[in-house]
Phi, psi and omega in degrees: 000320179301314182297319181297316178299321181295317180295319180298318178298318181296318180295324176297320178299317180297318180294325177297318179296321180296318180293325178296322176297320180296317177299321181298318181294334179268014177092004180279158166035177178243058185294333180290352175270004180265119181301330182293320178296322180296330178301319179296320182292314182292324177299316179296320180299321180288331173294324175297318177301317180299319179294319179298316180299318180296316181295317179298321180297316178298314182298315181294323180296316179295317183294325181295330179288336186271324182230149177248126179280137178270343180278140182241026181270155179265157175295150177296137178056031183297311183296312177300321180298312179298318181297315182289327176297312180293320180297320179293323176297316179295321178299314179294327178295318178297316178298322179298315179295316180299317179298322180295312181294322179296319180291324179297323184274333184246002179097151183268156174211167179300321181299317182290322179295317180295319178296320179298317179294321179300313180294323178296319179295319179296317179302311182294318183296312182287329174294317177299319179296322178298313180297320180298313180296320182290320185278330188255342186241000178285113182056035183276340183083004179292136181285333181204171180286156180301146183296327179296319180292320180293324177295319179298319180300321178296315179297319181299319179296315181298314181296319181295317178297321180296316180298319180295319178296319179296323178301316179297314182298313182297320181294320179297327185276318187252350181056029181202129177200136180302136177302328181303319181293317179302308183299314184297315184286326177295312180296320180298320179295315178300317179297317179299319177299316180300312183294326177290324176298318177300317180299316180294317180298318179300319181295317181294315180297322180297321178294318179299320180296322179297324180286321187276332191302314179297325181289323182285320184280331180079302179211163182285126177234162181271349182281170176284175180289139174285144188226131178260123178248149179241136177269170180299332180294340187255349183239154178269150181309136179301340180302329184296328184236023184286152177284170180299315181298318181296321178291316181299318185263001183059028180292343178297345178273347188303315181301319182290319179295321178297317179296319180292336178283343182262332181206163177290123183291143170245170184300325181292344177278342183270124183297160177289154175286149174294158185303321183289344177258348184282163182296324181303319181287316186283324182297319181300318180296311181297314184296315180297321180294316180296319180295321180289328182279328183269337182068220184271343187283346175061022182266103181264123174259168179299324180293316180296318179296317179298317179297320179297318180293318179297320178296323182295324185245028187299322182294315180295322180295315181297314182294317179293331177294320177298314179299318182295319180294314179298321179296318181295316179298315181294326183291340181266357177295317181302304178303325181296326186266354186296318180300318178298320180295317179298318178297322178296318181291335177279353176113357179276095182250118184281328180205166184293145180060026178298323180299315180293325177294320177297316179300317180297319180296314177301315184297312183295318181296319179291326178295315177298318179300318180297310182297313183292324180295317181297316182283331172299309182296320181292319182294321180290327175293318178300317177298320179297319179294319179296314181296317182298312181298315180297322182290317178298317179297322180294318178297318180299312181298322179296320182296336179282341185250001183298143174285165182298323181291321178296321179298321181295333180279344181227121181281169177302317180301318180296313183294323176296324177298321176305319185279315189274336183248305186292315179296323177298317183294320178295322176296322180290336182296337181302334174304325189255006190296331181264351186302317183303313182278333177296323178301317180295317178297317181295319177298318178298312179296320179299319180295323178298312181295317181293323178296322177298320185268322189241000176067226186291348178296342178295337177295324177296323176299316180299314181299315181297319180295319179297319178299318179298317181291325179293334178296344179291333189299304179294321179298318180297318181293321178294316179299320180298318180297312181293322179296318179299314179296320180298315180293323178296317179292325177295320178300314181296320178294316181295325179297313180293318182295317180300318180293319180296315181298323181292331185242028185299327182298313182292326178296319180289321178299323183268359183062038180257356192298323182288330176294316179290329174297318179297326177295318179293322178293327175295315177298322179293322179299319176296318179297318180297324177302312178290326178297316179300313181300320182293312185287329177289325174296320178295324178296319177295322176299318179300317178300312183300316189273338171288330180277342186301312181300321179294320178299316180297317182292321178298315179299316183295310182292325176297320178296322178299316180295317180295324181274354180077020178280122183294138179259116177250154186298322180297315181291322178299314182295322176298318179294318180297319178296322177295316179297325180296320178290319179296328180300322181300316179291318181291324178294321179284347184301315178297321177296319179298314180295318178301316180292323176300315180297310182298320181293321178297317178299314181295320177298318178299315183295314181290320179298320179294325177292317180291342179270357180298156183292131176272168171299146180297122183292334183257017182295330179237134173264111185266129180244145178291151181298136179097347182277348180206152176272000177260124181277313182225133178219128175237125182241121177048046185277130172233128186224148178214134177296323176252106185297335181275353182287140180291334181253141181276151175285315177242134186233137172050053181272123173231121186210136175226121182241122179274158179302135177090359181276152171250121182245127176254140178242126182230161179159169181286172178299133177078015183277348177109017182295307180295326179296325179296318175296321180297325180290329176289327178283343183088014184278328185264132182301138181265128176271317178203166178101183181229143175231125179238142180227129180242107179113176179277160184229159174222147189226135175241114185281160179292317174266116187301136174246114181239133178280149169294133182144189182286154177300318180301317180296324179293324181282315180295320176050049175094350179274158175290153180286123170242100191303320182294313179294321180300312180297323180295319179293318179301316180295316183297328183264013177056039182258353185301311183294321178303312184293325180295326184270348175286145185298329181243016181060224180281001174268002178296133180278127179273137177288177181302134182056030178063039190295332182263023176235155175285166177301320179294320179295317179299317181294321180291323176296322179295320178294319178299321178301316180292316182297321185293337184289338184052053179280177179266327183235130180243131179243118181244122179257085177048056184281348187269357183287338184272358182243161181289169186301317182297311180294323179299318178298315180299314181299316182297314182293311186285319186274304186286313188272338183252292185297320183261022184301325183263001182264164173275122183234127174239118185230138174266137177208146171262351181270099189295347178290344179270358185286319185300336181285351183279145174287333181212134178247131176253127178255122184257143172204126179053040176080009180239154171273103185274333178218147177210136179158185177284165189306304185291331181292311184284343177296332184262351193252356183199169185266332184298312181292320179299327179297316179295314182294321180298319178297321180291321179297320180296322177295319181292331182296344178289340178292133186273007178207166175234151180249141176274177176070058180298146181241129179286156183297327182292344183259018193293041174271352185302330187254009182295327178297316179296322181298323180291339182268001179295120180266129181232107181285127176299319182298319181297313187289321176300319182297318182301330183260018172067042183296135179259088181272049177274055186231178190279118173076170181284347182257020181284150175283155178294311182256114180258171174299141185302136181290146172214145177292155176233155183085190184293150174288120186297149177299336180297329179295314178297316182298314181298319181294313182295324183276354184297314184271115175054031179066019178079013185291337181280340187300312179301324181291324177296314179296319179298318179299319180291319180296315178298319178301314183294317179297316180294322180293314177298319180299319181295318180291322178297320179300314181294324180289320184283322189276000178244145182287158180283338178208175181295330186286340185266131179290144180289143181294328181227165179286163183297318181294319178298318180304311184287320182299313180297319180296318179296321178300315176301318182297318179296318177301317177300318182296317179297319179296319178297316180297314180299315181299314184294315182293318179295322182294312182290329177296312179296319181297316179297316181296318179298317180298318179297312184294315180297320179299311183295318179299313182297315182291322176301316181291320180295314183288338178264002180289151177290162181299333180301327178296316182287330178293323185267350184244111176303143183298334178301323179293317180292316180298326179299318179288319183289331183264288188292309183294320179293323178298321177296318179293324180292312195249332191250313191297317179304315181292325181290316177297317178298316180298321178297315179297320181293322182294326176297313181298317180295318180297316178297324178297315180296314180298321178299315180295316182294322182289339177295330184267311185226091181297338181298344181299337179293335179300319179266331185293319182297309177297326179296316178298321179298317179294321178300314181296319179297316179298318180297319180289331177288326184277322194297325179302317179293314182297318181298313182292323178292326176294319177294320178299323178300317178295317182291321184282350178281327182302315178299328177295313179295317181299313180297321179299310182297319179296320180296317180298317182286334182248022184300325180296316179294316180301314179288330177296333178259004183055045184253018184302318184296321180294320180290328175296316179298318180296319178297317180297321178297318179292322179295317176300319178298328178284322184279336181305304180295329179293317180298312183287334174293321176296317177298321179295321179298316179290326174304314180291311185297324178300315181291323178293321178298316180298318180294317179292329176295320177298318179299314182295315179298321180296318180294324178294318180297321177298316182298318182278346180272335181291136181304144181301140179090352180292319180233160178290121180302326180296316180293322177298319178296323178297319179298319179294321178303314177288324181297333178300332180265001186298312183295320179296315184287324179295314178290328178295322178298310181290322176303312180294324177299312181293317181295321178295318180294324177292319182287325183296346176299330176298319176294318179302317181291323177292319179297329175303320183277358172267002180242021179289137175301141184254162173291168173301170185303143178288323180222130174252103188302326183284350183216061179265135177289163178293162183295337182265358181289140354276141181273326180254326180082024179280127181251117183248115182254125184237113175045049186286125177235133183225132168221161188260350174200153183304330184268359181261153179290166180293141177264311170256127192245065174087056179279137174222117178193172179227129172262109188289144181299136179076005181252160177260130178238127175260135178247121180233168180156160179295163177303128178090009182280347177112014183297304182293331177298317179298318180294318180295327177291323178299325179268002182057033166294326173238134180274141179296143174274341179193162180082187184219154168235120180245134173244118186051042175082358180258126177292118185296339179283350183263354180246169181292154183298318182289325176298328179281303189292327181288343180266353178252157176234151179213139168253108188283167180292321179261105183295136186236131170231150183250155177296134182154229180237172176298319181298312182293335178281324179285324186224073183299329182272000177057051183255349189237159179275165178299323180299315180296323180294317179297319178300317180295320179296320178295320181294328181262019173068023180247357184302311181296320181300315182289323180297330180288339181283149186297319185270000183052238181292341178265013177299144185285138170245123183281176182304133181064011182067032185295339179270013172237146178290163180298320179297318179295324177297322179296323178292326176297318177299322176296319179300324179298315182288332176294325176292316185286318178047065179279165178281343177234119181238133179244129176247111181255092183054044188292337184246020183295330187258013180242161180286169184299320181296315179294322177302316181297318179296319179298316181297319178296319179298316180295320179298323184286316189262348179236036183293331180257013180255158173277117182248121179249119188241126167254125183210146172272335175279115183301327182297337181287340182246355184295329182269013177289157176286323177222156178233129177251121180251118181260149177211113179055042176080010179237153175280116179268320179214143177206106182192183176288150181300326180299312181294322180292325180286334178295327179272101184296343181270354181290150180297321179297318178301319180293320178299315180295318179298319179298314180296319182295315180298316182297317182286319183295332179298335181267347189234029179302330183255011183291336183298342181276353184286000000 
C-alpha cells in the first residue's frame, strides 16, 4: 500500500511539472529557473542519448559487415574519451547510490525520486556510450566521431552550463540548494568542455590530414598505408618526456603495458633508459666523486663509497624524502580525526554539514597519501637502479685494472658475487633509505595525537617505543654477524662452483665430478648453517616487532588507568589507528635494520675490493710511434708476481728491441718466458728498472682467449671491417676452409671459451685477431704449440715472416725450428736472460741453448731416414699449397668438443638466446615449491597461525572499542582492570601465533632452499658435456647465485607475506561489512576492476621480470670473460671498448627492471584510487545512516580498519605481483632440475672386476659417432684394435676426428653405432664412473684447481704423501715443490695462475703417474713444454707405462715415432694403420709425408748440429 501511495504521489508530481510547462508556454511563471524542473529535462535528454547510441550501434554493425576499413589508426583522444565517458557514468552511479541512501534515511520526496531517475538515466546513457565507443571505434580506422554524437556533446555543454547558471541564480534567490546539484552540474560542465575540445581537435586534425595526404602519398595507390614502427631499442623511455599528468598517474607506462597484454614482450620492445638513468650518466658521477674523495691513495672505505653513492642519487633521495614526509603527514590525518568522527556519529555535531566536511578531509588526506606513496616508492626504486648500475660498472672497471697479486686474492666467483649479490643488495637498500628518520617523524606525530587524546599517558608510549627500538641493538649486531658469515660462505661456494663449471670437461674425463659436487655440497652445508642462524634470528625479530605495537598499546592504556585518565571509545580508536600506522614502521624496523646490516656488509666488501692494489700505472712508459727507433726497451728490470716475495720472478733484465726486429724467446719450462712478455705488457709488478714501449701492441696468449660471439667479431675485435685486409688475414691463418664448412661461416656463434672450436682453431682465430689490428709491436706466447706441424709452419711463414715482416715481433716458442728466423734469440733460465744473440752465435757460446738443441737432436735421431734439399725457414712457401688443402670438417671439430646441437634444425647456432618461459607462471611451480619442504605439511599450520593472529588482533581491538564508553557521561561496561587483563590475554595469544608462524615459515623456507639447491646441482653435475658446451657458465652461475639467493632469503617471506595479506584484507572487509553492508555494493565492482587491472598488468610485469633474469646472465658472462681475458684486452688497449660494452649490457639488464617498477606503480596507483572510492563510499554511508542505527564505537572501529584499506588492498596486489615475479627464480631453478642426464655412473648389475682392465686391449668395431640426430657422422665406421700393453699414436690433420675418438672412448659422446670393447667388455654396457675411473688422460688444456699441490695431485685423497712425492719427482716437479715454503701444502691460485702452463702440464702427468692405469691417453700432452722436457716426459712414460696401453695424439711427430702402431685419420675414416716402420717404408703414405715434412723443416735448422 505504501509503495502504491508513493507511485501515485510521484505521478501527481509529474503532472504538476507538465502543467507548469503548459503555464510557461502561455506566458506564466519562471519554471525553467527551477533546478528540479531541469532534472526532468536533463534526464529526458539522456534518454534521447541512449536512443541515439542504440541507433548508431545498429547502423555501425550493419555497415561494418559491408565494408572493411584499410586504415588502422585510432581516433584522436580515443582513450581519454572512453575513460571520461565510463568515469562519468560511474560518477553518476555513485551519486545515484548516495541519493538513494540519503533518501532512505531522511525520507522520500518527489524531488528526490526525480533526481534519482535523472541520475539513473545519466548512468545508463554514458555507460551505453562507453560500450558503444569501445566496441565500435577500437582500431576501427574511423577518422572522427559520428556527427550526431558530436552534436550531442555540444548540446550537453550548453545544457550543463545553463543548469550551472540556474544553480547560481536559484541559490542567490533562495539561499538553499542541494550539494548534489552543485556537484553534478559542475562535473557535467567540465565533461562537456572536454568533449567539445575533443570535437574541435578532431576537426582540426582531419583538415590537416586532408592537406597532407596527397603530399605524403604522392599518388593514389591501392595498397595500404606504409607504416614506420620503432622498437624499444630505438626510442627512449616515455618517462623522459612525460607530462605532469602522465607522471602523476604513471600513464607513460600505458603503451608498454598495452603492448605486453597483446604479446610476450622481448627486450627490443622495452624502451631505452634516459641518459640520467643510464649507467653512462650515473657511473661518471660516482667515479668522479670517489676519485675526488680518495685522492691518490685509492683507499676506498665503506663510508666514502656510501657518500659517493648518495651523491650519485642525491636528487632522487631528496625528492623521495619530500614524498615520504608528505605521505607520513597525510597518513596521520585519519587517526587525528577518528575521535571527531565517533563524536559526530554519537550526535555531537558542531556545525552544519560537519559529516561531509569530515568525509572530504578523510578523502583528500588519503588521496595525498596515495599519490605521495606511489611516487615515493618509484623514486627510491629509480635511485636503486641508478646506484646498482653505477656500482656494477665501477666493479667492472676495477676488475680491469687489478694487479696480478690482487687477482690471486679474489676469484672470478667472488668478484661476480660482488656484482650479482652485493651491488643488488645496495640497490635494494634504497627502499629503506628513509625509514630511519621516517620512524622518528612518525613517533613524533603519534605522540602529538596521543597527547591530544590521552594527555601525559603519551609519555608511557614514548618510553615503550624507545624500549622497542633499543631492542634492535643486540638483534642488529647478531644479524650483522650472521649476515657477514653467510656472505663469506656464499663467496667460497661460488668460487668453487665457478672453477668447477669452467673445468667440467676434465672432471668428467677423470670421473671427479661427484667428488667436487660433494665439496660444493659441504660448502653449501656450511652456508645453510649460517642461513639457518640468520633466518631464525630474523624470525625472533619478527616476533618482537609484531608484538611491539600491542606492547606499546598495553603500556599506554595501563598508564591511562594508573593516571586516572578516562578511556573513551573515540580516543581509544584514535590511539589504535595511530598504533596501527606506527606498527608499520616498527614492523619494518627489523627489515630496515637487517637491510642496514646487509648493506653495511656489502659496502665493506665492495669497498675492500675497490681498495685493492691496481697495476702500476707507470710500469710502462708509452711513446707515440715515430718518436723513437726503439720499439721495446727494458733497463735494469726486476719484476715479481708477488711483490712481497724476497725473490724476483725476473731479474736484471736488459733488453733493447728496434722497430722491425724479430725476437725469439726460448728456455725450459718455468724459466720466465711468459713472464718476460707480461712485463712488456705491464701485467707483472715492477720492482725496479724502466720499461719503454713505442707504438701500439697486440698480444697472442699461450692459452687462447676467445669471446662468446661471432667469429667475425672475435677477429675484428672492435675495428671496422676492411674486407681486403680481413680476407688476407683469413688466408694467412688458414681459416678459409674452416669458415666455408661452418654452417654460418664467420657469422657462426662461438660458445663460451671457444668451446665449439678445436685448440688449433682457437689459436688461429687469436692470431688472426692480432694480425687484423695492424699494431706496431706483436707479442706471441707460444701460439704454434696448439697446431700440427704443417699448420704451424704455414702460420709462421705467412704471419710472422710475411705479413709481419716489417713489424716488431717478440715470440716465445718451444719449437726450436722457428728460432733461426729470429734476428735475436733470448735464452731464459731462472728468470734471467742467460744468453742473447743470433742462432749460430749462441749455439757456440753456452750450454743452456745447447741443452735444448741437443734434446731436439736426440728426438730427430729417432727418424730412420734423412731427406735432402733442406729448406730454410725464411723460404717456407713450399708448403703453402698443402696448407690450403687442409680439410677441416666443422662437424668433426664441433663433435670433438662435445657440441650440443640440441637446437632447431641443422643450421642452428651452438649458443642460443637463453630460454625463458612465456605466459603465466604455472600453478605447478607454486605447488612444487610449497610441496618441496616436508610435502607441504607445514603450510596449513602457517595459515592457521596467521588466521588465529588476525582473529585475535581484531578481537582485541573490538574489545577495546566495545568495553570503553563513547563519552565521559556514559558508564563503562567493564572495570579498568578487566579491560586491560583481557586485552593483555589477546596480546599474548597474538604473540604466540606470530612466533609459531615465523618459525614454521623459516623452517619450511630453509628446507625448500636446501632441496632445490641439491636437486639443481645434482642435475647440473650429471648433465652431459653438450649442456655445458651450449650453455655459457654465466647462465648457470646466475641461477646458482642470484636465483638461489632469492630462494634462500626472499621467496619464503614473500609467499608468506602474500598469504598473510589475504587474511588481513579479508579481516578488514569483514569488520567494515559488520557496520555498513552496503559497502559491498561498491566493493564487489571495485574488486572486479582490481582483478581486471591486475590481469591486464601481469603479462607485461611477468615478461619484464623474466627479461631481467635473462638479461643479467650476459652481464655476468661478459664480466667472467673479461676477467679471464684481461691480459689480452689490455694487450690490445681495448679497455674502453669493453667498458662501453659492459655499460650497454648493464643498461639492457636495468631497462626491464626500471619499466617493471613503473608498471608496478601504474597498477598500484589505480588500485589505490579504487580502494579510496570504496573507503569514501563507506564513510558516506556511515554519516548518511540515521543516528542510533549502529554503535558509534563499532563504526569508529570500521573506519580505523578502513584507513588501511587502500594500503592493504594495493599491498595485496603488490605482493601478488612481486610473488609472481620472484617465483620466476623457482621456475628457473626447476628448469635446471629437468636437464637430460648422462647414462648411469654405476650399473650394479654389470660392474667390471676391480682389476679391470687387465690387458688394456681396445677393440673398436664399426664405430660411428655423431653429436646430434640431425648432424652428419663425425666418425664413419672405424674398425681397429689397440693392442694391450702397446703404444698407439693417432695422427691426422686438424679436424680429422682424433679428439672425437678419445671422447668416445671416455663416453663423453655416446656412439651412434658400432662398439668399443676394452678387454672384451662393451664400454656402453657399464657405468660411466666404472669406465672413466679405470682410464687415465693427460688433456690438451692443462688444468689446476684452487687449493694446494696435494689436492691438485690427489683430488680424491687416495694416496699417501710419499706416493705423491714420488710422482712429483718422476714428472720433474719435485725440486720445484720442495723449494716452496708450504711444500705439498703450497697454495695453488685459481686456474693454477701462479704456475706456468708447462708446469701445469707436468702436474697432469703426475696425476696419471699416481693413478697408473692400464689405458693411458695423451691428448697433445706435451704441446706446452719445451723439447727437452718433452723428451723427459716421453722417457718417464716409457719407463712407468711399459705394460700399459698408451694412446697418443700429438702434433710433434717425434712423440709418436716410437709407438708400436700409428693410426692416421682423415675425415672420420681410417686412412692408414700400421707400425711406423712399415708406414715410413712406403714413401707414398700420408704418414711418411707428414714425417718428411717435419724432418725437412727441422733439419733446415740443424744442418750444422752434427758438429756439436
